[in-house]
Short mmCIF file of C-alpha atoms in Angstrom, two decimals:
data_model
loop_
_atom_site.label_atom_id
_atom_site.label_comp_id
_atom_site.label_asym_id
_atom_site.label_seq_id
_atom_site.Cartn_x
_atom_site.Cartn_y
_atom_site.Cartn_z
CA UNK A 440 25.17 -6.35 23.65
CA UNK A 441 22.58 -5.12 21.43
CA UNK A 442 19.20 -7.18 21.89
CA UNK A 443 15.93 -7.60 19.47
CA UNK A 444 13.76 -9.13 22.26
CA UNK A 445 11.75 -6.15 22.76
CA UNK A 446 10.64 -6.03 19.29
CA UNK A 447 9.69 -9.28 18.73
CA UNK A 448 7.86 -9.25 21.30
CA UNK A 449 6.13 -6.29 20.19
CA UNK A 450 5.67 -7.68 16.95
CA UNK A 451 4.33 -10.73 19.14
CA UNK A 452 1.91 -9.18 21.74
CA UNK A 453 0.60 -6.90 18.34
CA UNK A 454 -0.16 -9.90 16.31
CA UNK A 455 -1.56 -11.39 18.86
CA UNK A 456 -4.24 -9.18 19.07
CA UNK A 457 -4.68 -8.39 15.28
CA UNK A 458 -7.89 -10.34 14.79
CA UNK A 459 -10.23 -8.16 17.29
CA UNK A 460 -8.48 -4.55 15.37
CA UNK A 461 -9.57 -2.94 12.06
CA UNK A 462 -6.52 -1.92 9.94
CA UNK A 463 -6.52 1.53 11.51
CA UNK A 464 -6.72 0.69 14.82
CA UNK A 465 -3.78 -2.05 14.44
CA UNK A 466 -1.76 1.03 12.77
CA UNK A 467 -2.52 3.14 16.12
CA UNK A 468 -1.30 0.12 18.40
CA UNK A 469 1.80 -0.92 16.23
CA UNK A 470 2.90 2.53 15.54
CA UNK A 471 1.46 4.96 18.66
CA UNK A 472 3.54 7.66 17.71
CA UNK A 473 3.65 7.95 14.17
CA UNK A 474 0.80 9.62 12.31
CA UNK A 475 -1.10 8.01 9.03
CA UNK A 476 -0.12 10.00 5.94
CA UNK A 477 -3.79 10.72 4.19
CA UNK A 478 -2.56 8.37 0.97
CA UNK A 479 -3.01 5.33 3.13
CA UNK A 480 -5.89 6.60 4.85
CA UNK A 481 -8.06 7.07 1.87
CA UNK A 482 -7.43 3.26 0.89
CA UNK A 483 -10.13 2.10 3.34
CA UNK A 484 -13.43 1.10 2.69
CA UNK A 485 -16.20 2.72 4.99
CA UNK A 486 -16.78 -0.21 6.33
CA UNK A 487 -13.23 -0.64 7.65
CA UNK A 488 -12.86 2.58 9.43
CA UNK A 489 -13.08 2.87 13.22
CA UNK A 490 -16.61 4.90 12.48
CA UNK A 491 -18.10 1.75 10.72
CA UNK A 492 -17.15 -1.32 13.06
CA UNK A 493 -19.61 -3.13 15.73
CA UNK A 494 -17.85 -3.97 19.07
CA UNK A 495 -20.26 -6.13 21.54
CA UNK A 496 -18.98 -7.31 24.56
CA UNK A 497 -19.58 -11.52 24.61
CA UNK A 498 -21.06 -12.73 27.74
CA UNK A 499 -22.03 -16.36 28.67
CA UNK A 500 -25.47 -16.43 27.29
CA UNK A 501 -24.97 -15.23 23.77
CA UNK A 502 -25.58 -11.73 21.76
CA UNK A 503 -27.02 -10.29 18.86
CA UNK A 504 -25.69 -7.85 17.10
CA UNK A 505 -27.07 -5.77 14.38
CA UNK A 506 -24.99 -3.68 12.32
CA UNK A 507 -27.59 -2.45 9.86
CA UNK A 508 -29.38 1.42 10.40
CA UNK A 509 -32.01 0.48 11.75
CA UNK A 510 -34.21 -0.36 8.95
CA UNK A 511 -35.97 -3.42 8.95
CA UNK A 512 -34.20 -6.55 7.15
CA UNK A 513 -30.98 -4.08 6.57
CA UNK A 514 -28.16 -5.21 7.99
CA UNK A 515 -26.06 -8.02 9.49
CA UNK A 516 -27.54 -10.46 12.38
CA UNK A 517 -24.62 -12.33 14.29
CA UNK A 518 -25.59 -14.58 17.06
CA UNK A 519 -22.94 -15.98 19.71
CA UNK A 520 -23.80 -18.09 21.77
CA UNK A 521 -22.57 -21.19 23.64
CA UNK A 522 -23.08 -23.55 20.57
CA UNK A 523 -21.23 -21.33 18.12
CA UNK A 524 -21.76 -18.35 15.69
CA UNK A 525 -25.08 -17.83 13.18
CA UNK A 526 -24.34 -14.96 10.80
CA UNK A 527 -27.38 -13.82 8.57
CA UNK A 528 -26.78 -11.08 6.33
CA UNK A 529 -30.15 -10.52 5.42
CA UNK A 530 -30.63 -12.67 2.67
CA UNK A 531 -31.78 -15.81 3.97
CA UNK A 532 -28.76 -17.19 3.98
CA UNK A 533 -26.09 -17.49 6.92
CA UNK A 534 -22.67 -18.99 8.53
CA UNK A 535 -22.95 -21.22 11.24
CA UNK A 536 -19.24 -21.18 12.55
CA UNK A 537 -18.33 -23.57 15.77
CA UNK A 538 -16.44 -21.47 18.09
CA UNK A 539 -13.25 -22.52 20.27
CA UNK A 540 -10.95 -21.28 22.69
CA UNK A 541 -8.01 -23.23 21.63
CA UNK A 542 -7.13 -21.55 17.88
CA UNK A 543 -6.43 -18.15 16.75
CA UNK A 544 -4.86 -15.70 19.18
CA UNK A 545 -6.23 -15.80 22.51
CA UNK A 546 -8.84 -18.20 21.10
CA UNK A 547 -11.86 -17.09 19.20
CA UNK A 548 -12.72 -17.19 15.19
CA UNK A 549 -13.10 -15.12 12.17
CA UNK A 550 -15.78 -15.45 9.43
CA UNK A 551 -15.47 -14.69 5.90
CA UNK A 552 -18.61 -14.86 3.51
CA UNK A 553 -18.51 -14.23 0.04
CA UNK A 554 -15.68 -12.84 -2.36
CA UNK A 555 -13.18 -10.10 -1.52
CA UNK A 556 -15.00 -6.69 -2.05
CA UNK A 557 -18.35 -8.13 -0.94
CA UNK A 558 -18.46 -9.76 1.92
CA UNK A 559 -19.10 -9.90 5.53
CA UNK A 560 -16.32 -10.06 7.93
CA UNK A 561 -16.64 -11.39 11.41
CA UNK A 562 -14.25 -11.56 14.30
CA UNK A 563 -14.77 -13.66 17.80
CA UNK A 564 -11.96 -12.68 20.38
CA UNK A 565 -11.38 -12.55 24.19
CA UNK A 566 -13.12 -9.60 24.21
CA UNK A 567 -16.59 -9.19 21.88
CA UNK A 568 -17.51 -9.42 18.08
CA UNK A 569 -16.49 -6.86 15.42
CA UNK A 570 -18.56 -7.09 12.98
CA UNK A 571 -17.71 -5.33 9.40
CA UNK A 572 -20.41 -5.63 6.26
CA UNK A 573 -19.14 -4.30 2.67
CA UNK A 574 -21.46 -4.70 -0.45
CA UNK A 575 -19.59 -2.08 -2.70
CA UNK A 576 -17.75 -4.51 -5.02
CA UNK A 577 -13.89 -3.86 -5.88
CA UNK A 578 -13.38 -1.08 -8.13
CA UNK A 579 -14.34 -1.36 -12.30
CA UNK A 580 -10.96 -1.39 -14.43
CA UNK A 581 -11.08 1.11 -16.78
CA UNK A 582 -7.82 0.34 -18.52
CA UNK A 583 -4.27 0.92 -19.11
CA UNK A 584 -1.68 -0.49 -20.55
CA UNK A 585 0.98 -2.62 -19.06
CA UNK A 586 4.03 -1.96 -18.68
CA UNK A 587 7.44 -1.99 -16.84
CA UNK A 588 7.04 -0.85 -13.58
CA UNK A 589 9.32 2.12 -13.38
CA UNK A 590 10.30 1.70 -9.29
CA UNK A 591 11.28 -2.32 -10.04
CA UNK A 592 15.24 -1.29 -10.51
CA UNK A 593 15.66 -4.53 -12.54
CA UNK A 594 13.50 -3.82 -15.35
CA UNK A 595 14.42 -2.02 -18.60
CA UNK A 596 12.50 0.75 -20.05
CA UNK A 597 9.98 0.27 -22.99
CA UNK A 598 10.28 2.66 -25.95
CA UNK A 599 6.49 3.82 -25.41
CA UNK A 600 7.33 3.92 -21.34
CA UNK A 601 9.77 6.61 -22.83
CA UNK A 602 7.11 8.58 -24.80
CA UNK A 603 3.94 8.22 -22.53
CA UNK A 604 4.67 6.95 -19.44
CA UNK A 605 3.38 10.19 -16.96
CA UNK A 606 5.94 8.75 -14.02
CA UNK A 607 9.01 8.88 -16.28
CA UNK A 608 9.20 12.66 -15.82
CA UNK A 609 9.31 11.95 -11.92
CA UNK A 610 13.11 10.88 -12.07
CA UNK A 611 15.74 13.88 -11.57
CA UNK A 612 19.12 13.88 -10.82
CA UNK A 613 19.67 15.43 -6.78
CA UNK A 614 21.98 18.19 -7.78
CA UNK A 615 18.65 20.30 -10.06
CA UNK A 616 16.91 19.64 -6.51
CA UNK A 617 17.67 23.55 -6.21
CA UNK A 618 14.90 26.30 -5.71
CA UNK A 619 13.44 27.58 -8.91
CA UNK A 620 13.95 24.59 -11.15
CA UNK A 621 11.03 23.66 -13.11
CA UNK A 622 9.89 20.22 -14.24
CA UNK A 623 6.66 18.87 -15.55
CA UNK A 624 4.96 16.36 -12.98
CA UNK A 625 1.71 14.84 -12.49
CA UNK A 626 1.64 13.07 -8.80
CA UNK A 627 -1.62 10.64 -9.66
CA UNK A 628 -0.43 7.20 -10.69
CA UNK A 629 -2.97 5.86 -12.95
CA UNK A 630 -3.69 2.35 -11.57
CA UNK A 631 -6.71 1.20 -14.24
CA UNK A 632 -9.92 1.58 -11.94
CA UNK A 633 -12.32 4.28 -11.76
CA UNK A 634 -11.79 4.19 -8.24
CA UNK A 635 -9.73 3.49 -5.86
CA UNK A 636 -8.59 0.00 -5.06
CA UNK A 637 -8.38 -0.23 -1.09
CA UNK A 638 -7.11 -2.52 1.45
CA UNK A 639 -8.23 -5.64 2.48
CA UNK A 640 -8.28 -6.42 5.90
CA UNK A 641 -5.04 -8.50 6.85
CA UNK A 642 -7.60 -11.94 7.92
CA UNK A 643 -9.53 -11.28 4.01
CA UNK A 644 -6.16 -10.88 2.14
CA UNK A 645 -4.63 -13.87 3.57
CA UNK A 646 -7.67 -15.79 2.67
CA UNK A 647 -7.36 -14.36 -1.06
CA UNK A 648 -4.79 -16.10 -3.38
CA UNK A 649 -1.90 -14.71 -4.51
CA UNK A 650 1.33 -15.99 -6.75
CA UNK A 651 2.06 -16.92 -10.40
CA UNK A 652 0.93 -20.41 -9.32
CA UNK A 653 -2.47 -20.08 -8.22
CA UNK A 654 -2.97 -17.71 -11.15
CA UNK A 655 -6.28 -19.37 -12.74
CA UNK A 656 -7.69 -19.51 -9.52
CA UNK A 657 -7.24 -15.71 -9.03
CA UNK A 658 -8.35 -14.59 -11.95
CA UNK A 659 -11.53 -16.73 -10.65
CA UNK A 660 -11.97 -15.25 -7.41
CA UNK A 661 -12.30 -11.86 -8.87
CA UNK A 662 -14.14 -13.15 -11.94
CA UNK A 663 -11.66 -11.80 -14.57
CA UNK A 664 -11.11 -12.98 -17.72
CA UNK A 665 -8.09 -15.10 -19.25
CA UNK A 666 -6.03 -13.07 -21.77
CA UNK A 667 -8.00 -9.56 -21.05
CA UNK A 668 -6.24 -6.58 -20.40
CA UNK A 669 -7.06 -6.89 -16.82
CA UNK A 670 -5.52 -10.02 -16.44
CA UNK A 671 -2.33 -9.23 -18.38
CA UNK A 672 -1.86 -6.40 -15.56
CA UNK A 673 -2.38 -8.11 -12.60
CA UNK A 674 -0.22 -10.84 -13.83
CA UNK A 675 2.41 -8.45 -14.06
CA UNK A 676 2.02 -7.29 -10.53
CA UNK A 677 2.54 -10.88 -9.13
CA UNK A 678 5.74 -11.20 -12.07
CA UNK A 679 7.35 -7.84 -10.19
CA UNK A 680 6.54 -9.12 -6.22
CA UNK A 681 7.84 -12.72 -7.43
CA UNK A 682 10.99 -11.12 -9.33
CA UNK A 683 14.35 -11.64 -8.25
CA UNK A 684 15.84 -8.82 -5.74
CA UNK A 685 18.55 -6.18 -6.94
CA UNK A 686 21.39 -5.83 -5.18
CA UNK A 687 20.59 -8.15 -2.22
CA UNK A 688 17.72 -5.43 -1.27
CA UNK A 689 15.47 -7.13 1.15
CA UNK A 690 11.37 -6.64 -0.58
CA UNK A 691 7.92 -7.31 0.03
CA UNK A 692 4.94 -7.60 -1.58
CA UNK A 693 2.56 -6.11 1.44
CA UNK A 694 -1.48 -7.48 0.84
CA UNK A 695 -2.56 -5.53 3.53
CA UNK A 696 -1.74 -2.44 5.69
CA UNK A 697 -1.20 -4.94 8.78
CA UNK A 698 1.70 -6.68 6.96
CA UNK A 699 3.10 -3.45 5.33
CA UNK A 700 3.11 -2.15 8.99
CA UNK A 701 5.23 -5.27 10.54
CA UNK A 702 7.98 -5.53 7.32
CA UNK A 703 8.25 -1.76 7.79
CA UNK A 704 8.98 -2.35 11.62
CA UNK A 705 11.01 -5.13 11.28
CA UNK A 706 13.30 -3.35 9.36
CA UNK A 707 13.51 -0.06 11.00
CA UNK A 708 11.90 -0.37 14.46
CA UNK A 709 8.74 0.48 16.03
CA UNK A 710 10.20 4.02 18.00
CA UNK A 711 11.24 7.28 15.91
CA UNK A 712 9.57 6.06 12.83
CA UNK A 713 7.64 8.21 10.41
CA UNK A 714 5.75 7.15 7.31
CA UNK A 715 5.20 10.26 4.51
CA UNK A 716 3.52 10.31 1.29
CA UNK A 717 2.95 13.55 -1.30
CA UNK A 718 0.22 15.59 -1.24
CA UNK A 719 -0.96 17.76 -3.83
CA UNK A 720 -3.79 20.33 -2.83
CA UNK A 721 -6.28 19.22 -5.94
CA UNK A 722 -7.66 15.99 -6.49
CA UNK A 723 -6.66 14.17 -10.02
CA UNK A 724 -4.18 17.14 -10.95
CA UNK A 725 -2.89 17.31 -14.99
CA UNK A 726 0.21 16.99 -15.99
CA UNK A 727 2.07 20.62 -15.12
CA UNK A 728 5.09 22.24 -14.83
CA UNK A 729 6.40 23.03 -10.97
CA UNK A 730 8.91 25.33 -10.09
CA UNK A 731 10.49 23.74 -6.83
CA UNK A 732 9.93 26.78 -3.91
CA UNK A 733 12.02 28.36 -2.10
CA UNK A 734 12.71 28.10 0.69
CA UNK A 735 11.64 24.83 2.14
CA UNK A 736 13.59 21.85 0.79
CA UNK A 737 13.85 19.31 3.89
CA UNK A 738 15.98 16.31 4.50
CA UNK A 739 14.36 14.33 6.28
CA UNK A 740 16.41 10.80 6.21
CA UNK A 741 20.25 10.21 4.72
CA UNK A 742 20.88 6.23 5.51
CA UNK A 743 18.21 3.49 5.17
CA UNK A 744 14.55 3.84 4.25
CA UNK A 745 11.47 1.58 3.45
CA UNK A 746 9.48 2.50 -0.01
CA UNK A 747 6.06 1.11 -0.62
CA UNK A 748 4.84 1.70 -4.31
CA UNK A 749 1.50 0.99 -4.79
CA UNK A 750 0.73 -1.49 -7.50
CA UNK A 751 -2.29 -1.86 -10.05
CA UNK A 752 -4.67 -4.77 -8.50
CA UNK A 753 -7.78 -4.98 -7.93
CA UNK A 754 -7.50 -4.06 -4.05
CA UNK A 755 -4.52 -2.51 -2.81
CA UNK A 756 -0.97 -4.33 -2.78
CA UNK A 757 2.25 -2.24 -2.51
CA UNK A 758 5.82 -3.73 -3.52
CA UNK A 759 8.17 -2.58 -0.07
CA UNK A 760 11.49 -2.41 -0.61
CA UNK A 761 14.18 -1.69 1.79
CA UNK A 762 16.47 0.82 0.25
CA UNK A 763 19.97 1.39 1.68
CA UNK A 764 22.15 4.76 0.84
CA UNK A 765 19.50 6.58 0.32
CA UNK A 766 18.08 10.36 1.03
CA UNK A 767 14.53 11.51 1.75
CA UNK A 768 13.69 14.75 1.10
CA UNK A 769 10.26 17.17 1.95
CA UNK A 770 10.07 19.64 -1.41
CA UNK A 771 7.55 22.16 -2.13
CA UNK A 772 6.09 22.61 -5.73
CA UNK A 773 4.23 25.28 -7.16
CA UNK A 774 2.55 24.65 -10.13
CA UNK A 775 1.77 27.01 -12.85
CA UNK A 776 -1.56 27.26 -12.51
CA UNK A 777 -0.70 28.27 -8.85
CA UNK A 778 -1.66 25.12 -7.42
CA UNK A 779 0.61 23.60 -4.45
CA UNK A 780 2.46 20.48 -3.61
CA UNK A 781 4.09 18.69 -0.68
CA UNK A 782 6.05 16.21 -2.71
CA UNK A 783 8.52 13.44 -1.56
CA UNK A 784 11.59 13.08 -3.23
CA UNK A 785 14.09 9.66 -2.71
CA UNK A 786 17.53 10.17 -3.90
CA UNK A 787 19.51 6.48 -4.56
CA UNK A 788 23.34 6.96 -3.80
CA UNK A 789 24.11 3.71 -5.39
CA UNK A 790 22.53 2.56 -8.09
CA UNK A 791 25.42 0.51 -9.93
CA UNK A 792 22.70 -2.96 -9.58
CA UNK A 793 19.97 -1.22 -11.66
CA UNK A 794 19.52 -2.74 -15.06
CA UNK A 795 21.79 -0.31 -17.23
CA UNK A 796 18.50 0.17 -19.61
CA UNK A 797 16.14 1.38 -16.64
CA UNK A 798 14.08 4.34 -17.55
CA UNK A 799 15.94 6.53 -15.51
CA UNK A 800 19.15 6.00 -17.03
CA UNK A 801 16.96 6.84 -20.52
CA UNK A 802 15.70 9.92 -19.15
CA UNK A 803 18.34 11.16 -17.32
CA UNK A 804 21.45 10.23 -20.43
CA UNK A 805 23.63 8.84 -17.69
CA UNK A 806 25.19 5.27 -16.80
CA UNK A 807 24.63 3.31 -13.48
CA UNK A 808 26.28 3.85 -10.39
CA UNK A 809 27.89 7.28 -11.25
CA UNK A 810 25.68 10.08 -9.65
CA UNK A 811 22.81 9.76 -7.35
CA UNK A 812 19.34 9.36 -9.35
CA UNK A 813 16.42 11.10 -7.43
CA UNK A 814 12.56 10.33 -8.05
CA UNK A 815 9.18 11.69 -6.35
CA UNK A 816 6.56 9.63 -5.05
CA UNK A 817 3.23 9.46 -6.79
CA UNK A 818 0.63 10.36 -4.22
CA UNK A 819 0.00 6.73 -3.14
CA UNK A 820 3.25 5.52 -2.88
CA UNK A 821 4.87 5.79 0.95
CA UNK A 822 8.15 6.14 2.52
CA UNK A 823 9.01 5.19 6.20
CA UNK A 824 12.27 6.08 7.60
CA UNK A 825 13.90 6.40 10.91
CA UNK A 826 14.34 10.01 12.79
#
């Protein structure tokens, strides 16, 4: 008889320890084996790499940590001592936090000051302090203009989606997956910043309000405006997590890469896992025409995958979706300006639950559930599938 109590306790003993990692390090416990594809990697702010976090040991009689460079007044005093935590961040002002053994895994607490983007982050486990300072702000929207989101199966295409929409072209039908054929592409999803939006730690983004009925108060948080452009698209972010599911698919609307990590798991396993995104050799690349090269087309999966597509938010939020009968594929572009691509194709087998009007259906002049529709990944969208 085939048992799941190894993986939840996995998915136990990892959350357990959560609060004491940074994103990247809970990747490398969770997944040991399976590398970071450099689309997720990039979505970290320097402060939440391995290279930018404090770890102090915590003995009886208190410490003080300074995660500043040095200079004098720069940077973040913590003090832990028997009585609690004092966390200045060199304003003036501070957090005095009580600290207990009885809450939070293991015991400990975590600190939170300010709004997400800007704040200071701080961690009390078994073990020591990590301390993590960010003052950057969340990216400036830019604009662009909302619309359906093309890898939400239940949504119908709009007739400027048809014209303008850069992602519309990245729908194909798997039989012109052949060496040679050319189609124009352009792999950088437009998300409305002028910079990236990354992840929040999984303790921040759980902190941070999210849903159609807390709306007002998010819009607050990140000091947006009611009715602005900005608004209207994260609004229809939250509509698309919130939506109903299509076909019985099992999604998710992952906040963080902690929780994109453990629905990914759940659903396919912690061993023989891999997680792949496209890469294109050149940063922002225009809209092209690739010739698919030969040889080099890989299967990589042919049953069940997990898809994360990135959505447009003011820090990073992907919409997960389990997809059944489905293919994975490795193909290699040239472009005709020479330049080179890794993409990742998915190819649906089924796709009779799609709404009939979906933009691939427009693109492609063919009718749900007859042939299997294929589509690449923009570069920070992910797949994770089972080997």
């Amino acid at each position: 008889m085939l048992t799941r109590l190894p993986l939840i306790c996995f998915l136990v003993s990892v959350t357990a320890i959560a609060a004491d990692l940074t994103p990247e390090r809970y990747w490398n416990t969770a997944l040991p084996n399976t590398p970071m594809p450099n689309s997720l990697r990039h979505l970290f702010t320097p402060d939440f790499t391995d290279e930018k976090s404090t770890d102090v040991q915590v003995g009886k009689g208190g410490v003080n940590v300074n995660a500043g460079k040095g200079k004098p007044g720069g940077g973040t005093a913590v003090n832990v001592g028997k009585g609690g935590v004092y966390v200045d961040t060199g304003k003036g002002k501070g957090t005095h936090v009580s600290v207990s053994g009885g809450k939070g895994p293991g015991g400990g607490v975590g600190v939170h000051t300010g709004k997400p983007g800007k704040r200071t982050d701080v961690g009390v486990g078994k073990g020591g302090v990590i301390v993590h300072t960010r003052h950057k702000g969340r990216p400036v929207y830019v604009g662009v203009t909302p619309g359906p989101n093309p890898f939400v199966y239940n949504y119908a295409a709009s007739e400027t989606q048809l014209h303008d929409d850069p992602k519309a072209a990245l729908f194909f039908l798997e039989k012109d997956m052949v060496p040679g054929k050319a189609m124009n592409l352009r792999f950088n999803a437009e998300d409305g910043y002028d910079g990236k939006t990354a992840f929040l730690p999984r303790g921040e983004a759980e902190t941070v309000p999210f849903g159609s009925e807390k709306f007002s108060e998010i819009l607050n948080t990140f000091s947006v405006k009611p009715g602005s452009e900005e608004a209207e698209m994260m609004k229809k972010t939250i509509e698309e997590c919130e939506a109903k599911r299509v076909g019985g698919e099992e999604k998710y609307c992952a906040t963080s890469l902690e929780s994109m990590v453990d629905f990914s798991v759940s659903k396919l396993g912690k061993y023989h896992v891999r997680a792949v995104s496209t890469e294109v050799a050149e940063k922002n690349a225009p809209m092209q025409k690739y010739k698919i090269a030969a040889p080099g087309i890989n299967k990589l999966s042919d049953d069940k995958s997990v898809v994360c597509h990135k959505q447009k938010y003011p820090f990073a939020v992907f919409y997960c979706h389990k997809a059944m009968m489905t293919s994975v594929y490795a193909v290699p572009l040239e472009g005709e300006n020479g330049l080179r691509a890794k993409a990742v194709a998915v190819c649906h087998k089924n796709t009779s639950a799609w709404n009939p009007n979906h933009l691939a259906f427009k693109m492609l002049k063919v009718k749900p559930g007859t042939v299997p529709i294929c589509h690449f990944l923009p570069e920070t969208h992910v797949v994770w599938f089972s080997y």
